[in-house]
Amino acid sequence: MKSFAIGLLGFGNVNRTLVELLQRKESELRERHGIECRITGVASRRVGWRADAAGFDVADLLRERNSDAFARMRGGDCKHYNAWLDAAKPDVVFEATSLNVETGQPAIDHIRAALEQGAHAITANKGPVVHAYEELRELAARRGKQFLFESTVMDGIPIFSLFRNTLPAIEVRGFKGILNSTTNVILTGMERGLSFDESLGRAQQLGIAETDASHDIDGWDAAVKVAALVNVIMGVRLPPQKVEREGIRGLTGEAVRSARNAGAPCKLMCRAHHTESGVSASVRPEQIPLTDPMALVGGTSSIIRFETDIFPGLTITEENPGLYATAYGMLADFIRAAGS
Amino acid sequence: MKSFAIGLLGFGNVNRTLVELLQRKESELRERHGIECRITGVASRRVGWRADAAGFDVADLLRERNSDAFARMRGGDCKHYNAWLDAAKPDVVFEATSLNVETGQPAIDHIRAALEQGAHAITANKGPVVHAYEELRELAARRGKQFLFESTVMDGIPIFSLFRNTLPAIEVRGFKGILNSTTNVILTGMERGLSFDESLGRAQQLGIAETDASHDIDGWDAAVKVAALVNVIMGVRLPPQKVEREGIRGLTGEAVRSARNAGAPCKLMCRAHHTESGVSASVRPEQIPLTDPMALVGGTSSIIRFETDIFPGLTITEENPGLYATAYGMLADFIRAAGS
């Protein structure tokens, strides 16, 4: 049995759901994978830098939502990240803070320090992948630790580990897909009769779109995912700013509906393919004929089709991801890291 | 660098293509995976039990097709399987002989003896999986070797390794899919205007259907694949004879075309799901509405949709598999075994 101290960086939906999932899968983790764990550190803007080397009570953690409540719990409040690492002594850090598209910071610094201290680093944040993949991968390898990030694209559907673990010696020539669910939900709403603004408002009410949804609507989230895939599975360095990008802001409800009625619905398509000089990558609305399975992917579902030297078309579709889908990717990364 | 002696059981399309692929990926195997190999044993009805501990010349192997030609090559002709194992001393045996639906023999005996002698056993033959999965898996584990069979379902698309390596701690509740390409090609031909017999004849001319195609047409191939998946990824023992089975022999071209025209084409659907008492599994022609991506899968393509506790719908589609698709599954298994 291996025992792991866990540090949670960020304590929003993703890491809270992860804590629930760790609890739900506790006996399987123990019996099948020989993994025991306790949460020794929790940090977020709201709760501060909380550490308890003996391990927090999971029920308390899931109940409490603010700094005052945490202050009543056992465990100290650290002054800064390095003090928190020293106090929590995590064997694995789950990084789930929000994305900084331009620089990937401060998540990169946090992951670097965690790896240097000898922890595995698992992130649901695309920033460190698109801005520091090679550096963090090499640092992890030098320390005999893992830097894993399965949850950054298509929730926890195994994309990166598919190529890392199950498709050895294969060459990825390119891919296309629908990778941003917020825009897909908005487009689906527009097909059903809403205007762009109404559909956005509906998605915001449902908690699918953020209050400021421009990151999704303008194609940035999709572009960052494309860049992550290009960097990791195509092995070509590509910052998200180099992905040609057009969002869905310019589409009217009428245009979306007439595209659907003409048998070729509008989708925010992500594309990348090898060229002679590197990789060409784009995110833009396209009309997709109904004979292409991409056209059938609506709402929060997503899809990706890889072109490889062995399989001319290998497609993975995720339908209506459940509550646990993103956190599951982090759990699966944890099991991989624990077995490494 | 690890050096592997390879024994090939069966020397038809699959193992011949594997030899080509090993040659094509030679530098990647060496540089990236630290694998070197030589073929020390080749056995088939046509060439006999040939062994050469120093390694056959690959160009010779790929050129020669019959026993006389092999007799001119270096290396001895063994009297039987055990003598061949002793002479070839394989570190890994690639078993690609034809399927015995009822018993899985003699492939099971061959794999058992290979594992007992300390070789990894990699098979493209579903028989050993549906009739002896637990025994061979446990034997392999006791010997510290691998029993792998990725190529048995959907060519080399990673299905078994997906659940073994990349989706830990997940529960598969059921699956549905189109897993037999011969019947899918015949149905596609019937949709385009052919009768059943004409479409079968065309598929035979193209080398897609065998001279006696009843194994495919009557749903046996699909049922054996369903049983393999149920045994391995659902962890429930199910012989292929327990899969409810109806083939496509009873379908007329007219029925197939009118189903397509009504927007719900006929597909030979495979299904399995957990029930209170175990697993219910079936193979039968069904009409699938065009809003379901299954309906879009034609010709030699295949598709499978898993329902799991984490992902309500996780679908993998293989479009128009290339020449190397099946052999690639064996190569990927080899790399996994070599790294174990």
XYZ file of C-alpha atoms in Angstrom:
680
model
C 0.000 0.000 0.000
C 1.335 3.451 -0.941
C 0.114 6.433 1.042
C -0.108 9.827 -0.677
C -0.378 13.286 0.824
C -2.455 15.428 -1.508
C -2.251 19.164 -2.069
C -5.138 20.912 -3.806
C -4.324 24.132 -5.645
C -7.633 25.771 -6.328
C -10.784 24.643 -4.572
C -13.569 25.263 -7.070
C -15.762 22.753 -8.884
C -12.990 20.594 -10.293
C -11.003 19.941 -7.133
C -14.144 19.679 -4.980
C -15.528 17.036 -7.337
C -12.155 15.306 -7.275
C -12.377 15.072 -3.481
C -15.837 13.517 -3.810
C -14.582 11.082 -6.431
C -11.579 10.079 -4.312
C -14.049 9.319 -1.562
C -16.426 7.406 -3.843
C -13.620 5.297 -5.353
C -11.767 4.864 -2.054
C -12.106 1.098 -1.719
C -11.235 0.489 -5.375
C -8.153 2.701 -5.054
C -7.069 0.755 -2.002
C -7.879 -2.765 -3.139
C -7.084 -2.590 -6.817
C -4.335 0.017 -6.991
C -2.805 -0.058 -3.500
C -3.400 3.671 -3.041
C -4.332 5.435 0.194
C -4.475 9.190 0.441
C -5.103 12.093 2.748
C -5.526 15.741 1.866
C -2.843 17.769 3.606
C -3.157 21.057 1.750
C -5.954 23.175 0.292
C -5.328 26.539 -1.287
C -7.540 29.005 -3.067
C -8.237 32.717 -3.164
C -11.232 32.119 -0.912
C -9.748 29.826 1.764
C -6.108 30.961 1.739
C -3.096 28.620 2.019
C -4.375 25.945 4.404
C -2.220 23.007 5.438
C -2.664 20.145 7.889
C 0.039 17.482 7.711
C -2.265 15.017 9.513
C -4.905 15.367 6.797
C -8.134 17.360 6.603
C -11.464 15.766 7.330
C -13.060 15.211 3.919
C -16.599 15.877 5.104
C -15.465 19.193 6.620
C -13.684 20.104 3.385
C -16.735 19.491 1.253
C -19.007 21.403 3.606
C -16.920 24.511 4.169
C -16.706 27.139 1.493
C -14.957 30.171 2.940
C -11.961 31.368 4.847
C -13.788 31.773 8.181
C -15.022 28.209 8.081
C -11.538 26.986 7.220
C -10.091 29.040 10.055
C -12.231 27.019 12.472
C -10.775 23.775 11.097
C -7.582 22.183 12.306
C -4.511 23.102 10.284
C -2.479 26.225 9.754
C -2.744 29.124 7.373
C 0.503 29.584 5.461
C 1.839 32.896 4.257
C 2.618 31.845 0.703
C 2.951 28.934 -1.704
C 6.377 27.727 -0.627
C 5.410 27.754 3.036
C 2.273 25.791 2.077
C 4.351 23.188 0.193
C 6.629 22.874 3.225
C 3.697 22.458 5.613
C 1.474 20.197 3.469
C 4.400 18.135 2.084
C 2.272 16.826 -0.776
C 3.283 13.719 -2.747
C 0.942 14.917 -5.463
C -0.392 18.382 -6.250
C -3.699 18.766 -8.122
C -3.570 22.130 -9.857
C -6.998 23.385 -10.920
C -6.775 27.156 -10.910
C -8.045 29.293 -13.751
C -6.314 29.653 -17.073
C -3.990 32.482 -17.976
C -3.962 32.286 -21.779
C -1.073 34.680 -22.324
C 1.538 33.273 -19.960
C 0.193 30.228 -18.093
C 1.236 31.880 -14.821
C 1.244 31.518 -11.852
C 0.332 27.855 -12.446
C 3.672 27.141 -14.174
C 5.630 28.404 -11.156
C 3.422 26.391 -8.815
C 3.864 23.178 -10.796
C 7.606 23.740 -11.161
C 8.031 24.179 -7.405
C 5.861 21.126 -6.650
C 7.934 18.943 -9.006
C 11.169 20.315 -7.576
C 9.972 19.421 -4.104
C 9.397 15.823 -5.326
C 5.615 15.814 -5.839
C 3.768 14.581 -8.913
C 1.957 17.490 -10.591
C -1.464 16.918 -12.112
C -3.271 19.825 -13.696
C -6.636 20.569 -15.270
C -5.217 23.911 -16.405
C -4.157 24.233 -20.034
C -1.815 27.167 -19.377
C 1.172 25.141 -18.168
C 0.730 22.692 -21.072
C 0.745 25.284 -23.831
C 3.419 27.507 -22.286
C 5.787 25.127 -20.514
C 5.150 21.550 -21.622
C 8.711 20.603 -22.503
C 10.276 22.230 -19.480
C 7.837 20.682 -17.006
C 7.956 17.255 -18.668
C 11.746 17.242 -18.503
C 11.812 18.511 -14.936
C 9.350 15.780 -13.918
C 11.479 13.137 -15.675
C 14.633 14.343 -13.888
C 12.856 14.117 -10.527
C 11.319 10.726 -11.334
C 7.862 12.284 -11.053
C 4.946 12.748 -13.428
C 3.535 15.913 -14.979
C 0.070 14.910 -16.240
C -2.854 16.889 -17.632
C -5.506 14.538 -19.047
C -8.375 16.786 -17.937
C -7.312 19.737 -20.063
C -8.979 18.520 -23.288
C -12.391 16.747 -23.537
C -12.749 16.585 -19.762
C -11.274 13.315 -18.540
C -11.616 11.380 -21.810
C -8.185 9.833 -22.334
C -6.584 11.701 -25.224
C -3.052 12.373 -24.043
C -2.726 9.012 -22.320
C -4.167 7.332 -25.410
C -1.139 8.430 -27.370
C 1.302 8.117 -24.472
C 0.223 4.671 -23.281
C -1.854 2.845 -25.838
C -0.775 4.031 -29.291
C 3.007 3.672 -29.227
C 5.060 4.172 -32.392
C 2.235 5.952 -34.184
C 2.498 9.201 -36.124
C -0.271 11.791 -35.763
C -0.635 13.683 -39.037
C -3.438 15.941 -37.907
C -6.790 16.199 -36.191
C -10.122 17.957 -36.328
C -12.839 18.251 -33.740
C -15.332 20.143 -31.630
C -13.593 20.872 -28.351
C -15.418 23.804 -26.752
C -18.743 22.885 -25.202
C -19.924 26.410 -24.330
C -20.021 27.483 -27.980
C -21.541 24.149 -28.975
C -24.338 24.652 -26.430
C -24.893 28.225 -27.684
C -25.033 27.057 -31.316
C -27.442 24.244 -30.406
C -29.699 26.821 -28.700
C -29.554 29.081 -31.762
C -30.546 26.136 -33.987
C -33.602 25.729 -31.781
C -34.758 29.284 -32.341
C -32.813 31.549 -29.981
C -30.753 34.577 -30.956
C -27.053 34.607 -30.080
C -27.673 36.759 -26.997
C -30.638 34.674 -25.820
C -28.716 31.439 -26.250
C -25.690 32.840 -24.428
C -27.982 34.030 -21.606
C -29.570 30.585 -21.359
C -26.141 28.920 -21.211
C -25.131 31.359 -18.480
C -28.306 30.587 -16.497
C -27.508 26.865 -16.745
C -23.990 27.495 -15.443
C -22.438 26.279 -18.702
C -21.192 29.689 -19.832
C -19.336 32.051 -17.528
C -20.500 35.603 -16.806
C -17.754 36.807 -19.127
C -17.962 34.134 -21.791
C -15.729 35.925 -24.301
C -12.921 33.434 -23.713
C -15.152 30.698 -25.140
C -17.119 32.753 -27.668
C -14.039 34.240 -29.287
C -12.479 30.807 -29.703
C -9.689 31.219 -27.167
C -10.559 28.122 -25.127
C -10.660 26.021 -28.296
C -7.412 27.549 -29.586
C -5.638 26.748 -26.320
C -6.853 23.133 -26.533
C -5.619 22.887 -30.115
C -2.244 24.237 -29.019
C -2.067 21.737 -26.137
C -2.744 18.827 -28.514
C -0.238 20.083 -31.097
C 2.475 20.537 -28.473
C 1.978 17.155 -26.854
C 0.752 14.637 -29.392
C 2.166 16.160 -32.560
C 5.409 17.167 -30.840
C 5.486 20.650 -32.390
C 5.839 23.768 -30.282
C 2.867 26.039 -30.982
C 1.664 28.857 -28.730
C -2.119 29.422 -28.685
C -1.606 32.851 -30.250
C -0.413 31.067 -33.431
C -3.709 29.219 -33.887
C -5.807 31.027 -36.523
C -8.887 31.966 -34.603
C -12.413 33.107 -35.380
C -15.184 32.821 -32.791
C -18.960 32.564 -33.107
C -19.805 36.167 -32.177
C -20.496 37.077 -35.789
C -23.146 34.371 -36.305
C -26.849 35.247 -36.244
C -29.588 32.852 -35.154
C -30.965 33.019 -38.663
C -27.666 32.004 -40.268
C -27.254 29.112 -37.832
C -30.793 27.889 -38.475
C -30.554 28.138 -42.231
C -27.269 26.207 -42.167
C -28.970 23.441 -40.166
C -31.966 23.471 -42.505
C -29.634 23.182 -45.483
C -28.268 19.962 -43.940
C -24.908 21.372 -42.876
C -25.023 22.810 -39.330
C -22.528 25.381 -38.032
C -19.885 24.049 -35.660
C -16.864 25.750 -34.126
C -14.302 23.440 -35.731
C -10.778 22.936 -34.454
C -8.212 21.761 -36.988
C -4.491 21.053 -37.095
C -2.327 19.286 -39.626
C 1.326 18.863 -40.395
C 2.706 21.055 -43.150
C 6.176 21.156 -44.658
C 7.237 23.874 -42.257
C 5.472 22.696 -39.088
C 1.807 22.691 -38.208
C -1.119 24.702 -39.460
C -3.903 25.095 -36.892
C -7.228 26.886 -36.816
C -10.466 27.418 -34.891
C -13.403 28.766 -36.838
C -17.121 28.233 -37.484
C -17.699 25.852 -40.385
C -20.722 24.216 -41.956
C -20.460 20.443 -41.534
C -22.611 18.096 -43.651
C -24.882 15.709 -41.731
C -23.042 12.742 -43.266
C -20.052 13.698 -41.069
C -20.418 12.480 -37.456
C -19.070 15.893 -36.344
C -22.402 17.409 -37.423
C -24.293 15.196 -34.954
C -22.365 16.428 -31.919
C -24.570 18.905 -30.065
C -24.811 20.497 -26.641
C -22.035 19.690 -24.181
C -20.752 16.728 -26.206
C -17.401 16.865 -27.952
C -15.532 14.934 -30.623
C -12.060 14.583 -32.084
C -10.860 12.740 -35.183
C -7.172 11.912 -35.519
C -5.439 11.096 -38.775
C -2.451 8.815 -38.202
C -0.059 6.785 -40.343
C -1.758 3.556 -39.205
C -5.398 4.611 -38.811
C -6.600 7.050 -41.466
C -9.464 8.051 -39.159
C -9.664 7.371 -35.421
C -12.501 9.286 -33.783
C -13.399 9.689 -30.122
C -16.727 11.142 -29.048
C -17.768 12.197 -25.561
C -21.515 12.482 -25.113
C -23.037 14.674 -22.400
C -20.186 14.436 -19.910
C -21.375 13.866 -16.364
C -20.482 15.709 -13.199
C -17.356 13.629 -12.602
C -15.862 13.704 -16.123
C -13.192 16.370 -15.539
C -12.259 15.272 -12.027
C -12.019 11.693 -13.297
C -9.193 12.702 -15.647
C -7.234 13.920 -12.617
C -8.018 10.735 -10.701
C -6.838 8.608 -13.646
C -3.650 10.703 -13.861
C -3.162 10.120 -10.126
C -3.462 6.343 -10.538
C -0.984 6.484 -13.438
C 1.445 8.584 -11.400
C 1.063 6.302 -8.371
C 1.907 3.274 -10.504
C 4.910 4.891 -12.179
C 18.518 -2.092 -25.404
C 16.467 -5.280 -25.020
C 16.757 -7.933 -27.716
C 13.751 -10.142 -28.456
C 13.562 -13.437 -30.302
C 10.218 -13.590 -32.099
C 8.165 -16.661 -32.940
C 5.390 -16.337 -35.506
C 2.522 -18.821 -35.234
C 0.653 -18.569 -38.488
C 2.167 -16.832 -41.489
C -0.787 -15.368 -43.351
C -1.697 -11.733 -43.913
C -1.563 -10.617 -40.277
C 1.863 -11.941 -39.333
C 3.349 -11.079 -42.738
C 2.144 -7.497 -42.349
C 3.514 -7.493 -38.803
C 6.945 -8.415 -40.156
C 6.726 -5.529 -42.621
C 5.651 -3.163 -39.858
C 8.470 -4.280 -37.554
C 10.834 -3.469 -40.401
C 9.198 -0.108 -41.148
C 9.233 0.968 -37.484
C 12.662 -0.525 -36.750
C 14.510 2.685 -35.947
C 11.660 4.013 -33.798
C 11.523 0.730 -31.863
C 15.253 0.922 -31.276
C 15.610 4.610 -30.487
C 12.395 5.310 -28.640
C 11.586 1.988 -26.978
C 14.977 0.271 -26.731
C 13.713 -2.780 -28.624
C 15.677 -4.912 -31.063
C 14.288 -8.103 -32.485
C 14.992 -11.036 -34.748
C 12.575 -13.654 -36.009
C 13.709 -17.076 -34.866
C 10.605 -19.122 -35.592
C 7.932 -19.215 -38.295
C 5.191 -21.824 -38.322
C 2.182 -22.388 -40.525
C 0.421 -25.189 -42.314
C 2.193 -24.135 -45.498
C 5.775 -23.699 -44.310
C 5.881 -26.212 -41.432
C 7.632 -25.592 -38.088
C 10.677 -23.572 -39.125
C 13.217 -22.336 -36.607
C 16.539 -20.533 -36.862
C 17.986 -19.385 -33.552
C 20.240 -16.893 -35.379
C 17.226 -15.189 -36.940
C 15.662 -15.437 -40.392
C 16.427 -12.896 -43.073
C 13.363 -10.646 -43.204
C 13.541 -10.072 -46.955
C 13.658 -13.846 -47.501
C 10.688 -14.337 -45.184
C 8.541 -11.821 -46.996
C 9.447 -13.213 -50.413
C 8.966 -16.914 -49.753
C 5.503 -18.349 -49.538
C 5.784 -22.129 -49.459
C 7.489 -25.025 -47.793
C 9.982 -25.671 -50.638
C 11.196 -22.095 -50.528
C 11.520 -22.266 -46.744
C 13.419 -25.554 -47.046
C 16.077 -23.704 -49.069
C 16.461 -21.148 -46.269
C 18.767 -21.586 -43.323
C 17.094 -23.026 -40.235
C 15.632 -26.362 -39.287
C 12.235 -27.920 -39.702
C 10.906 -29.062 -36.339
C 8.651 -32.051 -35.837
C 6.073 -30.364 -33.625
C 5.220 -27.253 -31.613
C 7.268 -28.030 -28.523
C 10.349 -28.822 -30.574
C 9.806 -25.537 -32.416
C 9.587 -23.609 -29.118
C 12.809 -25.291 -27.968
C 14.608 -24.462 -31.205
C 13.282 -20.905 -31.755
C 13.443 -19.977 -28.037
C 11.081 -17.028 -28.590
C 10.827 -14.203 -26.045
C 7.503 -13.339 -27.623
C 5.100 -15.444 -29.683
C 2.721 -13.752 -32.134
C -0.235 -16.075 -32.548
C -2.296 -15.330 -35.657
C -3.852 -18.632 -36.684
C -7.500 -18.975 -37.582
C -10.320 -18.931 -35.076
C -11.932 -22.014 -33.633
C -15.231 -20.608 -32.314
C -16.257 -23.700 -30.333
C -13.112 -24.390 -28.336
C -10.380 -21.875 -29.146
C -7.999 -24.753 -29.823
C -5.201 -25.421 -30.665
C -4.334 -21.741 -30.094
C -4.986 -22.009 -26.342
C -2.512 -24.889 -25.988
C 0.059 -23.004 -28.051
C -0.261 -19.836 -25.979
C -0.186 -21.792 -22.725
C 3.036 -23.562 -23.701
C 4.632 -20.306 -24.878
C 3.824 -18.579 -21.572
C 5.070 -21.583 -19.597
C 8.328 -21.432 -21.482
C 8.669 -17.762 -20.458
C 7.578 -15.972 -23.626
C 5.054 -13.150 -23.893
C 2.017 -14.285 -25.895
C 0.335 -11.847 -28.260
C -2.616 -13.013 -30.289
C -4.895 -11.710 -33.021
C -7.095 -14.763 -32.472
C -10.280 -14.307 -30.446
C -10.551 -18.015 -29.516
C -8.096 -17.963 -26.605
C -9.707 -14.769 -25.267
C -13.273 -16.068 -25.194
C -12.398 -19.582 -24.028
C -9.402 -19.158 -21.736
C -8.975 -15.492 -20.789
C -8.743 -15.943 -17.034
C -6.486 -18.975 -17.150
C -4.043 -17.408 -19.626
C -4.027 -14.043 -17.880
C -3.243 -15.690 -14.549
C -0.602 -17.947 -16.058
C 1.036 -14.930 -17.691
C 0.978 -13.035 -14.383
C 2.584 -15.975 -12.544
C 5.358 -16.113 -15.140
C 5.835 -12.336 -15.135
C 4.840 -12.249 -18.811
C 2.028 -10.642 -20.794
C -0.940 -12.211 -22.567
C -2.221 -9.479 -24.907
C -4.786 -9.453 -27.706
C -5.489 -5.881 -28.817
C -5.947 -6.910 -32.466
C -8.932 -9.161 -31.791
C -11.555 -6.375 -31.822
C -11.604 -3.356 -34.186
C -8.232 -4.276 -35.690
C -5.508 -2.537 -33.726
C -7.649 0.285 -32.337
C -6.879 0.308 -28.609
C -9.966 -1.013 -26.854
C -8.600 -3.480 -24.322
C -5.588 -1.325 -23.498
C -7.858 1.707 -23.243
C -9.558 0.131 -20.257
C -6.436 -1.586 -18.934
C -4.095 1.394 -19.158
C -5.941 4.649 -19.601
C -9.336 4.318 -17.895
C -8.489 2.988 -14.436
C -11.168 2.719 -11.754
C -13.993 2.996 -14.253
C -17.045 0.771 -14.434
C -18.302 -0.352 -17.859
C -22.074 -0.748 -17.725
C -22.509 -1.839 -21.318
C -21.651 -1.176 -24.933
C -23.096 -1.203 -28.425
C -21.383 -1.128 -31.768
C -20.738 -2.334 -35.291
C -17.826 -4.745 -35.032
C -17.978 -6.960 -38.127
C -16.762 -5.277 -41.286
C -17.688 -8.041 -43.751
C -21.408 -7.721 -43.018
C -21.137 -3.935 -42.948
C -19.561 -3.989 -46.429
C -22.284 -6.360 -47.680
C -25.044 -4.136 -46.239
C -23.437 -1.036 -47.760
C -23.410 -2.803 -51.151
C -27.078 -3.770 -50.767
C -27.964 -0.145 -49.963
C -26.338 0.793 -53.260
C -28.555 -1.535 -55.256
C -27.081 -5.037 -55.041
C -28.892 -8.159 -53.866
C -27.510 -10.051 -50.877
C -25.775 -12.606 -53.136
C -24.352 -9.955 -55.461
C -23.041 -7.904 -52.566
C -21.501 -10.971 -50.925
C -19.884 -11.920 -54.260
C -18.472 -8.410 -54.644
C -17.041 -8.510 -51.093
C -15.472 -11.890 -51.872
C -13.924 -10.524 -55.085
C -12.429 -7.638 -53.092
C -10.938 -10.106 -50.595
C -13.062 -8.670 -47.767
C -15.307 -11.719 -47.383
C -13.933 -15.254 -47.238
C -14.994 -17.984 -49.680
C -17.106 -19.417 -46.887
C -18.400 -16.222 -45.327
C -21.011 -17.874 -43.122
C -18.953 -17.160 -40.004
C -19.427 -13.433 -40.649
C -22.879 -13.521 -42.233
C -24.430 -15.548 -39.451
C -23.078 -13.176 -36.816
C -20.510 -15.540 -35.290
C -17.551 -13.211 -35.734
C -19.485 -10.370 -34.112
C -20.722 -12.632 -31.291
C -17.181 -13.774 -30.523
C -16.043 -10.134 -30.368
C -18.907 -9.273 -28.021
C -17.940 -12.219 -25.813
C -14.281 -11.121 -25.785
C -15.271 -7.601 -24.672
C -17.672 -8.875 -22.014
C -15.069 -11.282 -20.600
C -12.279 -8.740 -20.478
C -13.670 -5.258 -19.932
C -16.888 -6.137 -18.129
C -15.232 -8.916 -16.138
C -18.088 -11.383 -16.690
C -17.486 -14.863 -18.062
C -19.587 -15.285 -21.215
C -18.985 -17.878 -23.936
C -19.825 -16.760 -27.506
C -22.590 -19.363 -27.640
C -24.443 -17.339 -24.965
C -24.623 -14.225 -27.142
C -28.093 -14.013 -28.753
C -27.298 -14.101 -32.418
C -29.079 -13.319 -35.660
C -27.124 -12.746 -38.885
C -27.945 -10.804 -42.043
C -28.791 -13.788 -44.262
C -32.524 -13.105 -44.017
C -32.283 -9.515 -45.317
C -33.221 -8.677 -48.902
C -31.691 -5.850 -50.897
C -35.113 -4.259 -51.041
C -35.560 -4.298 -47.267
C -32.090 -2.823 -46.742
C -32.739 -0.057 -49.280
C -36.146 0.849 -47.937
C -34.719 1.037 -44.417
C -32.050 3.455 -45.667
C -34.645 5.481 -47.586
C -36.775 5.685 -44.452
C -33.799 7.325 -42.689
C -32.894 4.333 -40.515
C -30.361 2.038 -42.246
C -29.878 -1.624 -41.272
C -26.756 -2.389 -39.274
C -25.601 -5.607 -37.638
C -25.611 -4.247 -34.096
C -23.667 -5.734 -31.218
C -24.976 -5.006 -27.730
C -24.127 -5.963 -24.165
C -25.257 -4.569 -20.844
C -25.141 -5.521 -17.202
C -28.296 -7.066 -15.794
C -29.071 -8.143 -12.254
C -27.929 -11.674 -12.983
C -24.912 -10.960 -15.184
C -24.748 -9.668 -18.737
C -27.221 -9.711 -21.574
C -25.570 -9.694 -25.021
C -26.838 -9.811 -28.581
C -25.904 -9.502 -32.237
C -28.708 -8.758 -34.665
C -29.691 -6.518 -37.589
C -31.355 -3.324 -36.385
C -32.567 -0.129 -38.025
C -30.536 2.796 -36.710
C -31.788 6.384 -37.181
C -29.460 8.745 -39.040
C -29.234 10.952 -35.959
C -27.181 8.174 -34.310
C -23.512 8.186 -35.421
C -23.744 4.366 -35.690
C -25.923 4.858 -38.778
C -23.126 6.740 -40.559
C -20.618 3.901 -40.229
C -20.399 2.146 -43.606
C -18.064 -0.222 -45.440
C -15.064 -1.511 -43.511
C -15.394 1.103 -40.754
C -16.424 0.122 -37.257
C -17.657 1.825 -34.095
C -18.219 1.107 -30.429
C -19.983 3.153 -27.750
C -19.303 2.406 -24.098
C -21.554 3.399 -21.249
C -19.563 3.881 -18.035
C -20.203 5.270 -14.568
C -18.113 8.351 -15.403
C -18.818 8.879 -19.108
C -22.421 8.203 -20.097
C -21.295 7.822 -23.713
C -17.713 7.268 -24.884
C -17.553 6.320 -28.561
C -14.619 5.186 -30.679
C -14.848 5.026 -34.448
C -12.369 3.455 -36.852
C -12.745 4.659 -40.414
C -11.522 2.579 -43.356
C -8.713 0.760 -41.567
C -5.518 0.609 -43.577
C -3.327 -2.363 -44.411
C -1.394 -2.115 -41.149
C -4.295 -1.706 -38.706
C -4.462 -5.279 -37.384
C -0.722 -5.891 -37.341
C -0.283 -2.564 -35.559
C -2.334 -3.863 -32.614
C 0.178 -6.698 -32.238
C 3.099 -4.289 -32.530
C 1.591 -2.049 -29.837
C 1.054 -5.100 -27.615
C 4.696 -6.027 -28.206
C 5.891 -2.577 -27.118
C 3.680 -2.809 -24.012
C 5.013 -6.280 -23.198
C 8.608 -5.174 -23.772
C 8.144 -2.276 -21.360
C 6.475 -4.392 -18.679
